[in-house]
Short mmCIF file of C-alpha atoms in Angstrom, two decimals:
data_model
loop_
_atom_site.label_atom_id
_atom_site.label_comp_id
_atom_site.label_asym_id
_atom_site.label_seq_id
_atom_site.Cartn_x
_atom_site.Cartn_y
_atom_site.Cartn_z
CA MET Z 1 91.19 156.82 37.74
CA ALA Z 2 89.50 159.41 39.82
CA ALA Z 3 86.21 158.09 38.61
CA PHE Z 4 87.17 154.58 39.73
CA GLU Z 5 88.09 155.85 43.18
CA ALA Z 6 84.88 157.75 43.33
CA ASP Z 7 82.98 154.58 42.50
CA LEU Z 8 84.80 152.73 45.31
CA ALA Z 9 84.10 155.46 47.78
CA SER Z 10 80.43 155.40 47.03
CA ASP Z 11 78.22 152.72 48.46
CA SER Z 12 78.78 149.91 46.08
CA PRO Z 13 78.10 146.23 46.52
CA VAL Z 14 81.82 145.40 46.21
CA VAL Z 15 82.71 147.66 49.14
CA ASP Z 16 79.93 146.14 51.19
CA GLU Z 17 81.19 142.67 50.35
CA LEU Z 18 84.74 143.64 51.36
CA ALA Z 19 83.49 145.09 54.63
CA ASP Z 20 81.47 141.93 55.29
CA ALA Z 21 84.51 139.81 54.43
CA ASP Z 22 86.61 141.83 56.90
CA ASP Z 23 83.96 141.29 59.60
CA ASP Z 24 83.81 137.56 58.79
CA LEU Z 25 87.61 137.39 58.90
CA ALA Z 26 87.72 139.14 62.28
CA GLU Z 27 85.02 136.79 63.59
CA ALA Z 28 86.92 133.76 62.27
CA ARG Z 29 90.10 135.02 63.93
CA ASN Z 30 88.23 135.39 67.24
CA GLU Z 31 86.79 131.89 66.91
CA LEU Z 32 90.26 130.52 66.10
CA ALA Z 33 91.75 132.27 69.14
CA SER Z 34 88.93 130.88 71.30
CA ALA Z 35 89.44 127.38 69.86
CA LYS Z 36 93.19 127.60 70.55
CA GLU Z 37 92.48 128.65 74.13
CA ASP Z 38 89.99 125.78 74.59
CA LEU Z 39 92.53 123.35 73.15
CA ALA Z 40 95.23 124.60 75.54
CA ARG Z 41 92.82 124.23 78.49
CA SER Z 42 91.84 120.73 77.38
CA ARG Z 43 95.49 119.71 77.06
CA ALA Z 44 96.22 121.09 80.55
CA ASP Z 45 93.19 119.23 81.95
CA LEU Z 46 94.34 116.01 80.26
CA TYR Z 47 97.86 116.46 81.64
CA ASN Z 48 96.49 117.01 85.16
CA LEU Z 49 94.21 113.99 84.82
CA GLN Z 50 97.15 111.84 83.69
CA GLN Z 51 99.21 113.04 86.66
CA ASP Z 52 96.35 112.25 89.06
CA TYR Z 53 95.98 108.80 87.54
CA ASN Z 54 99.72 108.10 87.77
CA SER Z 55 99.71 109.19 91.42
CA TYR Z 56 96.72 106.94 92.09
CA VAL Z 57 98.48 103.96 90.49
CA ARG Z 58 101.61 104.55 92.59
CA ARG Z 59 99.57 104.85 95.80
CA ALA Z 60 97.52 101.76 94.93
CA LYS Z 61 100.65 99.69 94.35
CA ALA Z 62 102.12 100.86 97.65
CA ASP Z 63 98.83 100.22 99.45
CA VAL Z 64 98.65 96.66 98.12
CA ALA Z 65 101.94 95.77 99.82
CA VAL Z 66 100.89 97.44 103.07
CA GLN Z 67 97.45 95.81 103.08
CA ARG Z 68 98.97 92.43 102.34
CA GLN Z 69 101.30 92.79 105.32
CA VAL Z 70 98.42 93.96 107.54
CA GLY Z 71 96.39 90.92 106.47
CA GLN Z 72 99.27 88.56 107.16
CA VAL Z 73 99.81 90.03 110.62
CA ALA Z 74 96.10 89.67 111.40
CA VAL Z 75 96.14 85.99 110.42
CA LEU Z 76 99.34 85.35 112.37
CA GLU Z 77 97.90 87.03 115.47
CA ALA Z 78 94.82 84.82 115.18
CA MET Z 79 97.10 81.75 115.02
CA LEU Z 80 98.97 82.56 118.25
CA SER Z 81 96.47 80.80 120.51
CA VAL Z 82 96.67 77.69 118.31
CA LEU Z 83 100.45 77.77 118.56
CA ASP Z 84 100.19 78.17 122.35
CA ASP Z 85 97.97 75.07 122.50
CA ILE Z 86 100.43 73.11 120.33
CA GLU Z 87 103.31 74.12 122.59
CA GLY Z 88 101.28 73.22 125.69
CA ALA Z 89 100.50 69.79 124.27
CA ARG Z 90 104.16 69.33 123.36
CA ALA Z 91 105.25 70.28 126.91
CA ALA Z 92 102.71 67.86 128.42
CA GLY Z 93 103.90 65.05 126.15
CA GLU Z 94 100.50 64.78 124.47
CA LEU Z 95 101.72 65.81 121.04
CA GLU Z 96 102.28 62.57 119.15
CA GLY Z 97 101.35 60.70 116.01
CA PRO Z 98 99.95 62.40 112.93
CA PHE Z 99 98.95 65.49 114.89
CA ALA Z 100 102.60 66.05 115.86
CA ALA Z 101 103.62 65.93 112.20
CA ILE Z 102 100.86 68.39 111.27
CA ALA Z 103 101.82 70.71 114.13
CA ASP Z 104 105.49 70.63 113.08
CA LYS Z 105 104.56 71.35 109.46
CA LEU Z 106 102.35 74.26 110.53
CA GLU Z 107 105.13 75.77 112.66
CA ASP Z 108 107.72 75.24 109.92
CA THR Z 109 105.47 76.85 107.30
CA LEU Z 110 104.77 79.87 109.50
CA ALA Z 111 108.49 80.23 110.23
CA SER Z 112 109.65 79.89 106.62
CA ARG Z 113 106.91 81.81 104.78
CA PHE Z 114 106.09 84.50 107.33
CA GLU Z 115 109.25 84.61 109.49
CA LEU Z 116 107.18 83.82 112.59
CA THR Z 117 109.43 83.04 115.54
CA ARG Z 118 108.79 82.29 119.19
CA TYR Z 119 111.11 84.20 121.49
CA GLY Z 120 111.89 84.59 125.17
CA ALA Z 121 113.57 81.92 127.26
CA VAL Z 122 114.59 81.50 130.89
CA GLY Z 123 117.95 83.20 131.43
CA ASP Z 124 117.55 85.74 128.60
CA GLU Z 125 118.22 89.35 129.49
CA PHE Z 126 114.99 91.19 130.31
CA ASN Z 127 114.12 93.83 127.70
CA PRO Z 128 110.99 95.86 128.50
CA GLU Z 129 110.53 96.67 124.79
CA ILE Z 130 109.85 93.04 123.88
CA HIS Z 131 109.04 91.44 127.24
CA GLU Z 132 106.11 92.11 129.55
CA ALA Z 133 106.93 91.66 133.23
CA LEU Z 134 103.98 90.22 135.14
CA MET Z 135 105.91 89.33 138.30
CA ALA Z 136 109.32 90.03 139.75
CA GLN Z 137 111.54 88.61 142.47
CA THR Z 138 115.05 89.27 143.66
CA ASN Z 139 117.91 86.85 143.17
CA PRO Z 140 121.30 87.51 144.78
CA GLU Z 141 123.02 85.58 141.96
CA ARG Z 142 121.90 88.10 139.33
CA ASP Z 143 123.74 91.29 138.42
CA HIS Z 144 121.10 92.51 135.94
CA PRO Z 145 117.41 91.69 135.30
CA VAL Z 146 116.85 88.37 133.52
CA ILE Z 147 113.87 86.19 132.69
CA GLY Z 148 113.26 83.79 135.58
CA GLN Z 149 110.16 82.13 134.12
CA VAL Z 150 108.26 82.38 130.85
CA LEU Z 151 104.54 82.64 131.56
CA GLN Z 152 103.48 83.04 127.92
CA PRO Z 153 105.86 82.95 124.94
CA GLY Z 154 106.19 85.94 122.68
CA TYR Z 155 106.08 85.92 118.89
CA LYS Z 156 107.70 88.03 116.20
CA ALA Z 157 107.05 88.21 112.46
CA GLY Z 158 110.40 89.38 111.15
CA ASP Z 159 111.29 92.34 113.37
CA LYS Z 160 107.68 93.15 114.33
CA VAL Z 161 106.62 91.98 117.76
CA LEU Z 162 103.17 90.39 117.48
CA ARG Z 163 102.91 89.58 121.17
CA PRO Z 164 105.45 90.33 123.90
CA THR Z 165 106.71 87.46 126.03
CA LYS Z 166 105.01 87.53 129.44
CA VAL Z 167 107.60 86.76 132.08
CA MET Z 168 108.62 86.71 135.70
CA VAL Z 169 111.76 88.78 136.09
CA GLU Z 170 114.64 88.02 138.44
CA ASN Z 171 116.24 91.26 139.60
CA PRO Z 172 119.53 91.75 141.45
CA GLU Z 173 119.24 92.64 145.14
#
């Protein structure tokens, strides 16, 4: 047995092969550890990418609703002068025939689909948040400011004021 141990201790090809196998095993272990680390990094990157994408989708869905409302408000604001002309023609008695039916349908559609309402009438209480006072006069019959004359009607879409009513205010003395 001593001779066998002596043979192992000497430089033999078997010992060299075992040493090489140990080196290969250590190298394989290092490569495996590196591959595990790369896999963990890749998984973390994928997780972060998925979270970024999910956040983007949520923001995009929220932005769609906001942009739609902004677009609707822009169209409604562009229609205000047309509605003023329709109301002027109605007040002058010139709104008749097929055009009257079209005007009524337009106003009904804007009211039902977009909650567009005209507001501000003579006798209403003056509210500086939704009315714009262009003139004022005193009236001894008044105990608080009220609308004495509507110079240009105001419009709301739901609760949002698109244009304040331009008025002459009657103030108490």
